[in-house]
Coordinates of C-alpha atoms and ligand atoms in Angstrom, one line a residue:
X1 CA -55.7 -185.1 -48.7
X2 CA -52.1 -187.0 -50.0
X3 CA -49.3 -184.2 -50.0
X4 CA -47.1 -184.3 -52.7
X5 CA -43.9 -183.7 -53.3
X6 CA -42.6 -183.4 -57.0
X7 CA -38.7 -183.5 -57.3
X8 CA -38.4 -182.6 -61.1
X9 CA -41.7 -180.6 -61.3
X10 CA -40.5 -178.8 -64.7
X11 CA -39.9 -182.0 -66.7
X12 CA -41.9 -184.5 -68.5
X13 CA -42.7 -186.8 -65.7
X14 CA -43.2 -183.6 -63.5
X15 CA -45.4 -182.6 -65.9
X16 CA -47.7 -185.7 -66.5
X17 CA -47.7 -186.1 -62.8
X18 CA -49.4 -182.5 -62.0
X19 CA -51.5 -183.6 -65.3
X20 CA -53.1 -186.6 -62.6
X21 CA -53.3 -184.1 -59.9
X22 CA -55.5 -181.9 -61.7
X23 CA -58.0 -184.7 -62.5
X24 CA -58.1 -185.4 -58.5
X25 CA -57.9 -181.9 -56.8
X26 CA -59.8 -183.2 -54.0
X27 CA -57.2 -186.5 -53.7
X28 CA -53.9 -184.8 -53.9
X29 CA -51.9 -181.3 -53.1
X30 CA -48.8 -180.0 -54.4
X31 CA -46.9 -179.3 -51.3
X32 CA -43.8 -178.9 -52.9
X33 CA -42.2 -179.0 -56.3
X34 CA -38.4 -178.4 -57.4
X35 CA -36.5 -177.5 -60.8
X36 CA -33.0 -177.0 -61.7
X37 CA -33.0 -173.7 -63.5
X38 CA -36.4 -173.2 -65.5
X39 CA -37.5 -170.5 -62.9
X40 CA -40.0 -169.6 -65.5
X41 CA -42.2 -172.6 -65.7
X42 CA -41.7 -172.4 -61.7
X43 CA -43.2 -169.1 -61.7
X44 CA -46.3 -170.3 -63.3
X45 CA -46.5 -173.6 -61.2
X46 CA -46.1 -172.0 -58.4
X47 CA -49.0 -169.4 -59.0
X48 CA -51.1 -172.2 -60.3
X49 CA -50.4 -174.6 -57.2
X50 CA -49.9 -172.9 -54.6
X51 CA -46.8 -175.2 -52.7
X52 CA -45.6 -174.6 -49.6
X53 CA -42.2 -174.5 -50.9
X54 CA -40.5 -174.4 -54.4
X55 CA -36.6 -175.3 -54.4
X56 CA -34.2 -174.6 -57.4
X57 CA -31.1 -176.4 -57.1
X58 CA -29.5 -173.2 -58.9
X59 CA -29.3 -170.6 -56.8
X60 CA -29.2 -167.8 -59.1
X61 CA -32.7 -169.4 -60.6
X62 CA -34.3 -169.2 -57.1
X63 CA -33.2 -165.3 -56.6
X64 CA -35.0 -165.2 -59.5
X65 CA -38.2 -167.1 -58.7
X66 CA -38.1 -165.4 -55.9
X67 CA -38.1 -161.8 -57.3
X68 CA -41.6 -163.0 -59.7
X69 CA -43.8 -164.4 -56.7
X70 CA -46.9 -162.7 -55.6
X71 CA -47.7 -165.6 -53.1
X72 CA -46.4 -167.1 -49.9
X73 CA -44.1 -170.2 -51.3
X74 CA -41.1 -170.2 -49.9
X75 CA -38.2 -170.4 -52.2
X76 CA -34.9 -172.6 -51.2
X77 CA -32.1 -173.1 -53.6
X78 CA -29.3 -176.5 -53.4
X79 CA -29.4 -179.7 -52.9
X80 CA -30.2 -179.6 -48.7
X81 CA -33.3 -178.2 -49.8
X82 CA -34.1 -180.7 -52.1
X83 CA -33.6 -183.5 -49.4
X84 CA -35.0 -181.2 -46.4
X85 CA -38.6 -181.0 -49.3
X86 CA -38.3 -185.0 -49.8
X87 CA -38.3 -185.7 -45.8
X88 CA -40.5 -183.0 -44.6
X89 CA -42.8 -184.5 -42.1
X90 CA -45.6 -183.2 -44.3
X91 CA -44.4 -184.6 -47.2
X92 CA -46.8 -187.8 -47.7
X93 CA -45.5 -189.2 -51.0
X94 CA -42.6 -187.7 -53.2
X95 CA -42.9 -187.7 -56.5
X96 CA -38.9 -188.5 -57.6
X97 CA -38.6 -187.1 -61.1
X98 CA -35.3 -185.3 -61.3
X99 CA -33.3 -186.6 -64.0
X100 CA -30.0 -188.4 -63.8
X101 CA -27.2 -188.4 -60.4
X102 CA -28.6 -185.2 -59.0
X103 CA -32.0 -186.7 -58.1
X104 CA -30.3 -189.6 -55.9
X105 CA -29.3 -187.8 -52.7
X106 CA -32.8 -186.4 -52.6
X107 CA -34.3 -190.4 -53.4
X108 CA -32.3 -191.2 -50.1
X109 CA -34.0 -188.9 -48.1
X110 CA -37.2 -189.4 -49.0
X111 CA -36.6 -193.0 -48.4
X112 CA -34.5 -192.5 -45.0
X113 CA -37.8 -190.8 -43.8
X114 CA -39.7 -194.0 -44.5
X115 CA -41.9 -192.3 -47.8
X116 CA -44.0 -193.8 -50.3
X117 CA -41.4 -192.5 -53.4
X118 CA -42.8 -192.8 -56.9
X119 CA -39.4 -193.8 -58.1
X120 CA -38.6 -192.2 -61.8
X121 CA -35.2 -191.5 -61.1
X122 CA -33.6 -194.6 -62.5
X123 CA -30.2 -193.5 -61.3
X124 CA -30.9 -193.9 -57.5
X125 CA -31.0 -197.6 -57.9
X126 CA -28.2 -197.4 -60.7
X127 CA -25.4 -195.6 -58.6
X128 CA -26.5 -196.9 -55.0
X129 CA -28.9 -199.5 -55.2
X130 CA -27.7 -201.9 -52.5
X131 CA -27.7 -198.3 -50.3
X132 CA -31.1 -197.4 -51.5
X133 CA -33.0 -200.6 -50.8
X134 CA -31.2 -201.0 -47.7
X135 CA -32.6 -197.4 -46.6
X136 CA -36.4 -198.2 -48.2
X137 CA -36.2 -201.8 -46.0
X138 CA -34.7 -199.7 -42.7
X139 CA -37.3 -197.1 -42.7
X140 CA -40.5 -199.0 -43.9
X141 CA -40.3 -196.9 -46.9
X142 CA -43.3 -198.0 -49.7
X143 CA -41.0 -198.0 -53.1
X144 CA -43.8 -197.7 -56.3
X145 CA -41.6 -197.6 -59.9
X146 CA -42.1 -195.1 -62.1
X147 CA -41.3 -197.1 -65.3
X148 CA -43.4 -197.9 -67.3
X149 CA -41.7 -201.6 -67.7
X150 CA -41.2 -201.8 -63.5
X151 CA -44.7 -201.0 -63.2
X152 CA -45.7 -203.3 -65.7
X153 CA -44.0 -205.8 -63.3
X154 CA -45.0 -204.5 -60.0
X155 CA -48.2 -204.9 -61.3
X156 CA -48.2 -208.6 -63.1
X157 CA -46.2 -209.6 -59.6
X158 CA -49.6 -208.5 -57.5
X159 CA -50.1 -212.3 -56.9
X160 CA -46.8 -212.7 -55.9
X161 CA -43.8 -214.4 -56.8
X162 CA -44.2 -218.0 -56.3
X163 CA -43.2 -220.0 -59.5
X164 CA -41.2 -216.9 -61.0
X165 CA -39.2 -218.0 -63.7
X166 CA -38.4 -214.3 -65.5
X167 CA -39.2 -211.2 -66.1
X168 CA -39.1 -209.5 -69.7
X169 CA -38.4 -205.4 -70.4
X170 CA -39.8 -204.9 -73.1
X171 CA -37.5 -202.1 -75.6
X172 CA -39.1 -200.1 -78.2
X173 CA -35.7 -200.0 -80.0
X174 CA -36.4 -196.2 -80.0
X175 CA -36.1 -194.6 -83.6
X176 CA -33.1 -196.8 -84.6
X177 CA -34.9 -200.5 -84.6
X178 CA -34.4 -201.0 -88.0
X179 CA -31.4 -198.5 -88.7
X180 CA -28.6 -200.7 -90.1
X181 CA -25.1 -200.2 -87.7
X182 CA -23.3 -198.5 -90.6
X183 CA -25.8 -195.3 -91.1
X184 CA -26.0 -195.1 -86.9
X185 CA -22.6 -192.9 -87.2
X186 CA -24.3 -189.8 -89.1
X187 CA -27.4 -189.2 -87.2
X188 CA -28.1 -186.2 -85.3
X189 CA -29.3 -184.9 -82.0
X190 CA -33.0 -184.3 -83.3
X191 CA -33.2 -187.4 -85.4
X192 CA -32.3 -189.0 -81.8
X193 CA -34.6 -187.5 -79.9
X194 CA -37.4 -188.0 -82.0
X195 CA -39.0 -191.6 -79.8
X196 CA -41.4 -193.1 -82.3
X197 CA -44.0 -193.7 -79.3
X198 CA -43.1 -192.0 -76.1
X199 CA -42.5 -187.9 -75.4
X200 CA -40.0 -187.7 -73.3
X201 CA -36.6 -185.4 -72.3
X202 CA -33.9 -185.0 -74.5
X203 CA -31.2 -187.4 -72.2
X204 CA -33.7 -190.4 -71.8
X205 CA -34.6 -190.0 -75.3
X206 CA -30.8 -190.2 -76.4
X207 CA -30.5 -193.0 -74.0
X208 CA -33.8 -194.7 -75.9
X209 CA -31.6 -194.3 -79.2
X210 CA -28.3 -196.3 -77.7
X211 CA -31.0 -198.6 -75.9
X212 CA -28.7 -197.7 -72.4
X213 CA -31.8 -196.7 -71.0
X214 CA -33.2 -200.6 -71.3
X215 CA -29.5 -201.0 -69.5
X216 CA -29.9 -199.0 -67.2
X217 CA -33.9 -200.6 -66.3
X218 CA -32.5 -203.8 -66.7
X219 CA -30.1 -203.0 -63.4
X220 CA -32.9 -201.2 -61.8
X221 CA -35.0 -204.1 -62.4
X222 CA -32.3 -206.2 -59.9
X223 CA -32.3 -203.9 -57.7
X224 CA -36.7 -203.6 -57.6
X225 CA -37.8 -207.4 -57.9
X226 CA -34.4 -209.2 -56.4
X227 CA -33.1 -210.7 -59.2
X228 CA -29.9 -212.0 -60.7
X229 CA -29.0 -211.0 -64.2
X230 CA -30.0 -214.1 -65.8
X231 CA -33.6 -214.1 -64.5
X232 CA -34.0 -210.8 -66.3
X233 CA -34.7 -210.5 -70.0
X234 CA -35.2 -207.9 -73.0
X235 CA -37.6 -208.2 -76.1
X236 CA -37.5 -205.8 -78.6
X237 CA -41.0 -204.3 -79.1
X238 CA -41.4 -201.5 -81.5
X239 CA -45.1 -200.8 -80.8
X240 CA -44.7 -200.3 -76.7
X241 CA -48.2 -201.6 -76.2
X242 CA -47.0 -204.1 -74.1
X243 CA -45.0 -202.7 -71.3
X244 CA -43.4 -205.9 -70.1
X245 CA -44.4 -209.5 -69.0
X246 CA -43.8 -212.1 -66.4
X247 CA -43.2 -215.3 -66.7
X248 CA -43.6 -218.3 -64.4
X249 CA -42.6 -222.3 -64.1
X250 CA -45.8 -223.6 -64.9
X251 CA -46.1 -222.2 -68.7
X252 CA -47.8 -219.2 -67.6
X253 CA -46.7 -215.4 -68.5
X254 CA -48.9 -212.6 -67.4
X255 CA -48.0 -209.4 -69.3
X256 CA -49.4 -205.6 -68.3
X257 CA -50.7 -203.7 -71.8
X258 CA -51.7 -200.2 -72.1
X259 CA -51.7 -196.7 -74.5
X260 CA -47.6 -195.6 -74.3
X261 CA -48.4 -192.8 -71.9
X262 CA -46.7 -192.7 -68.0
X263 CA -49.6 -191.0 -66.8
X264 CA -50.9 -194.4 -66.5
X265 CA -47.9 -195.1 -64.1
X266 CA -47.9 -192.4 -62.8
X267 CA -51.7 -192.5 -61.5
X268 CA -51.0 -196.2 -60.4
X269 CA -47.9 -195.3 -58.6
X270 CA -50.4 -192.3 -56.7
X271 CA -53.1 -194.4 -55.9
X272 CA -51.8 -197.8 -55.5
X273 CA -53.4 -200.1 -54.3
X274 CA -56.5 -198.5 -55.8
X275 CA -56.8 -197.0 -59.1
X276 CA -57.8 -194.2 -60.8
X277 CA -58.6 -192.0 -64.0
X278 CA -55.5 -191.1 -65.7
X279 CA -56.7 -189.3 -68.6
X280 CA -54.9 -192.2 -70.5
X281 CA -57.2 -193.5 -73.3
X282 CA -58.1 -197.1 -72.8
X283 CA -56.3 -199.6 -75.5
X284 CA -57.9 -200.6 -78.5
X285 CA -55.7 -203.9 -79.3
X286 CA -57.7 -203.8 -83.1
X287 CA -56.2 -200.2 -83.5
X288 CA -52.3 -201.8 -82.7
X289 CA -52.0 -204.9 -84.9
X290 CA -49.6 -206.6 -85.6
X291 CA -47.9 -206.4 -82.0
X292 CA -44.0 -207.3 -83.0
X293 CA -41.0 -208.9 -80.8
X294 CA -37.7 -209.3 -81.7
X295 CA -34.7 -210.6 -80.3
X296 CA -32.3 -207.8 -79.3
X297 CA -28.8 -207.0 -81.4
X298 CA -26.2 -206.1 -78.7
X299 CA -23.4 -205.6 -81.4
X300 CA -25.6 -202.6 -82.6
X301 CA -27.0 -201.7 -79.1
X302 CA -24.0 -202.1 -77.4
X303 CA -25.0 -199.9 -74.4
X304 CA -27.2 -202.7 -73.6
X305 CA -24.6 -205.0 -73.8
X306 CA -22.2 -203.3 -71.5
X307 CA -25.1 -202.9 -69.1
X308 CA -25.7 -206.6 -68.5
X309 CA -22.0 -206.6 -68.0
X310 CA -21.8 -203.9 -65.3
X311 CA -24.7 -205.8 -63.7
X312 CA -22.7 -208.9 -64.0
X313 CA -19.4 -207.2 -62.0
X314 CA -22.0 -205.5 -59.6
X315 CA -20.5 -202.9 -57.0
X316 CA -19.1 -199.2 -59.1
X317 CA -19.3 -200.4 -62.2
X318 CA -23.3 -199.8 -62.5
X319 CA -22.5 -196.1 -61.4
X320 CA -19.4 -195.9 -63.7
X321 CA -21.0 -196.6 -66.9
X322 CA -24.3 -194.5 -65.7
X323 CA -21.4 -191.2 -65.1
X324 CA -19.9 -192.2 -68.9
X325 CA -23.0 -192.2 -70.0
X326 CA -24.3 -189.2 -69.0
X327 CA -21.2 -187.0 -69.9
X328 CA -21.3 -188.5 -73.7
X329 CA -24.8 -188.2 -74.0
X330 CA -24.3 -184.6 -72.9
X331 CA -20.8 -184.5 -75.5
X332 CA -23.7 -186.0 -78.5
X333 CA -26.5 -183.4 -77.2
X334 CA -24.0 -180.6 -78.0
X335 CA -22.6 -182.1 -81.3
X336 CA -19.3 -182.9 -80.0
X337 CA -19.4 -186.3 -80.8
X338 CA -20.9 -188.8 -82.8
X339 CA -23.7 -191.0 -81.8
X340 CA -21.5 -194.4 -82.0
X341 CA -18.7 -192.8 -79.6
X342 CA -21.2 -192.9 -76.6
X343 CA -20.9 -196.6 -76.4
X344 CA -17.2 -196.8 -77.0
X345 CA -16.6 -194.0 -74.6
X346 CA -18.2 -196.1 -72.5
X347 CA -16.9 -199.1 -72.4
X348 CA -12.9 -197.5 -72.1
X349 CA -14.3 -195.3 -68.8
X350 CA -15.6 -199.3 -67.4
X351 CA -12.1 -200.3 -68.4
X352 CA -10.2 -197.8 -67.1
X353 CA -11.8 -197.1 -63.7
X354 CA -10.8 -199.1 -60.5
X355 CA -13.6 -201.6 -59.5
X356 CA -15.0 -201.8 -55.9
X357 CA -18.1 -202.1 -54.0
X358 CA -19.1 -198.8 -52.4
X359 CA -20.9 -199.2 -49.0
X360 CA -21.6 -195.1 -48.2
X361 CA -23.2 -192.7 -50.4
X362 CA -19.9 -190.7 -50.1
X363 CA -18.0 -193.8 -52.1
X364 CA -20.6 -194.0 -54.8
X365 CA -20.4 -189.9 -55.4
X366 CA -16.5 -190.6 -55.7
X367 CA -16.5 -193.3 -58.2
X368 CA -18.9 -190.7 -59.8
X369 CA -16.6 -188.0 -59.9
X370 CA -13.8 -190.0 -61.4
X371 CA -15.7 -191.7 -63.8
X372 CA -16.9 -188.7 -64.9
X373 CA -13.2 -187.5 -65.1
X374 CA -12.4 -190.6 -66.7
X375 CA -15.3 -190.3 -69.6
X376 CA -14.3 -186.6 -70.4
X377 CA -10.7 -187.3 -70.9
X378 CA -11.4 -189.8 -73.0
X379 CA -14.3 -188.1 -74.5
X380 CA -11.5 -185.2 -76.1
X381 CA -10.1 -188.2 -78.3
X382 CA -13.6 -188.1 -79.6
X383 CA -14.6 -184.5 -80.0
Ligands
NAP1 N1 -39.9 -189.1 -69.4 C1 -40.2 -190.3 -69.3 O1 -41.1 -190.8 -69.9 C2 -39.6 -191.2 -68.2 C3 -40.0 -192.5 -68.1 C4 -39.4 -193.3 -67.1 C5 -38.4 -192.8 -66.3 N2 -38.0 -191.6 -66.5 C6 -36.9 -191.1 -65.6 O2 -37.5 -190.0 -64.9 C7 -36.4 -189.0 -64.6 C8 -36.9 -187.7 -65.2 O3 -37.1 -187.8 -66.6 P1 -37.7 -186.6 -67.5 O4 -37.9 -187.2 -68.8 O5 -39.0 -186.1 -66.8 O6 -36.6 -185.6 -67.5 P2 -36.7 -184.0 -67.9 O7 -37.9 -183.8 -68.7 O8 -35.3 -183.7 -68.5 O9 -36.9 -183.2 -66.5 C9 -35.9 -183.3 -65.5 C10 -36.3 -182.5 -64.3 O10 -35.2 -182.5 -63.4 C11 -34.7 -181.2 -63.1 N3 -33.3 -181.2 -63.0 C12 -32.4 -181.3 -64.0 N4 -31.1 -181.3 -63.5 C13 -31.2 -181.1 -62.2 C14 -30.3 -180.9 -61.1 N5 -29.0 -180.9 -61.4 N6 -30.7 -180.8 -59.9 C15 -32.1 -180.7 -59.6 N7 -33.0 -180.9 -60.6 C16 -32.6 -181.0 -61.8 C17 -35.2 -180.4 -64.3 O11 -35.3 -179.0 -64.0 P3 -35.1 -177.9 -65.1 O12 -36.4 -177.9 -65.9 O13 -34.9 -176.6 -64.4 O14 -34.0 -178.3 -65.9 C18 -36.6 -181.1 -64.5 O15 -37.5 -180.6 -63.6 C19 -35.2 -189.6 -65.3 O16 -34.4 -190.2 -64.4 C20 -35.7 -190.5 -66.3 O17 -34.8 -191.6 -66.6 C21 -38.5 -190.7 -67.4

């Protein structure tokens, strides 16, 4: 029996995950699971799975959890107890789901205590990813992406990596593909969120939109498969059946297809190197015709664009435009700017922040904290 830890139980990936777990009850236990402040959901998860521990990082949330539980979980609150769930010697594989900077202390743990981690959280490898490889090579750690374009490659890269010419992401262009520049200014928070083909939660979605989530994969994607920026590639895609491809120096380029649904990952990631039932319905390719590619437009994505450039300067400025992104996708999510002024209040936070390389987690929360700083002052020309 594989005991799991789910960091992020309440959200989408939390969600598909204990979807996969409930199609192998006799594979896989819920040991522990955590949440921010949705003690409610908690409440029923908890009576539902029984964990030995349930952690909300909010500490009035876990007095409340606390108060509903008729069974013997034991309820932590803050961020020690996210890292003490993700090391715990009984912890087999951690399930890292919590979304944006806050899931990347307890990503270090897990991989400090030599885990398999399921890696969703896209921000450990964003903000610290020299730290966080270095800590996964260290402590034999076993580092499975939870993406459904790092899977892709993980999986195509089975064979290895001899002849390896490129990889390709592959970018739905989220609900905006074919949304000229001009009209981008006036669009709302819903109309944002609504991802043609995946379901997903409201900051990756948003980050779908400005394509800054391909941005941010396409640095995580350095970090996974050890490759510079120009060995790494982006196709537009509008049908996602096609998660991404690999290509090599003899002509050859193997690509990974499937339904747009992570439990597929997800079960992968669990069972690797075996697999198993997802609940995922198998492709039909007759049912998804014509598949589409396009070349991507980084004047109109320009979070893409200033992606590849943070790659390029390496060091803090992967974690400073990750920090200016979050606080204007926050600033859009509560209507206080407009969709355009993410990008731009992104690229003035790269400008004006200092530029080093960080070699302690400690330097990497600083040049979060001040980019942060940075993006909301400049975030109240916006608003
Ligand atoms: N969704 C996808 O299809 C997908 C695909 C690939 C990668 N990812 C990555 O996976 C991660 C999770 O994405 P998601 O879509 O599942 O996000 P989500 O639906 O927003 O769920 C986020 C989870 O993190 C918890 N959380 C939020 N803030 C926290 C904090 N400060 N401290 C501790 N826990 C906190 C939430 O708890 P509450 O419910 O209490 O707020 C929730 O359980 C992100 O890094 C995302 O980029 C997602």
């Amino acid at each position: 029996m594989i005991n799991l830890t789910l960091l992020g139980a309440t959200g989408s990936i939390g969600q598909s995950t204990l979807a996969v777990v409930d199609l192998h009850p006799e594979q896989f236990q819920v040991f522990a699971i955590s949440a921010n402040t949705n003690w409610q959901d908690m409440v029923k998860l908890c009576a539902k799975y029984k964990p030995k521990y349930a952690v909300m990082a909010d500490e009035n949330a876990a007095t409340q959890l606390s108060a509903q539980l008729q069974n013997d979980t034991t309820v932590l609150s803050g961020a020690s107890a996210l890292e003490m769930i993700a090391e715990h010697v009984q912890t087999d594989y951690v399930m890292a789901a919590i979304v944006g900077s806050a899931g990347m202390a307890s990503s270090l743990a897990a991989a400090k205590a030599g885990k398999r981690i399921m890696l969703a959280n896209k921000e450990s490898l964003v903000l610290a990813g020299d730290i966080f490889m270095q800590a996964v090579k260290d402590n034999n750690a076993e580092l499975i992406p939870v993406d459904s374009e790092h899977s892709a490659i993980f999986q195509c890269l089975q064979g290895g990596t001899s002849g390896l010419s490129k990889i390709q992401l592959t970018a739905s262009g989220g609900p905006f593909l074919h949304t000229p520049l001009d009209e981008l200014d006036t669009i709302t928070p819903e109309q944002a969120c609504a991802h043609p083909n995946w379901s997903m939660g409201r900051k990756i979605s948003v980050d779908s939109a400005t394509m800054m989530n391909k941005g941010l994969e396409v640095i995580e994607a350095h970090y996974l498969f050890n490759l510079p920026h120009n060995q790494i590639d982006v196709v537009m895609h509008p049908q996602s059946i096609i998660h991404s491809s690999v290509y090599f120096n003899d002509g050859s380029t193997l690509s990974q297809l499937g339904n747009p649904d992570m439990r597929t990952v997800i079960s992968y990631a669990m069972s690797y190197p075996q697999r198993i039932d997802s609940g995922v319905e198998a492709l039909d390719l007759t049912q998804n015709s014509p598949l589409e590619f396009y070349v991507p437009d980084f004047e109109k994505f320009a979070c893409l664009r200033l992606a590849f450039d943070a790659l390029k300067q390496g060091g803090s400025a992967m974690g400073t435009i990750n920090a200016a992104n979050e606080v204007a996708v926050a600033g859009f999510l509560d209507n206080k700017i407009k969709f355009l002024d993410i990008a731009k209040i992104i690229e003035k936070t790269l400008t004006q922040s200092a530029h080093h390389f960080p070699t302690t987690l400690a330097q990497v929360i600083d040049n979060d904290q001040s980019s942060r700083a940075i993006a909301n002052e400049i975030m109240l020309s916006y608003a």
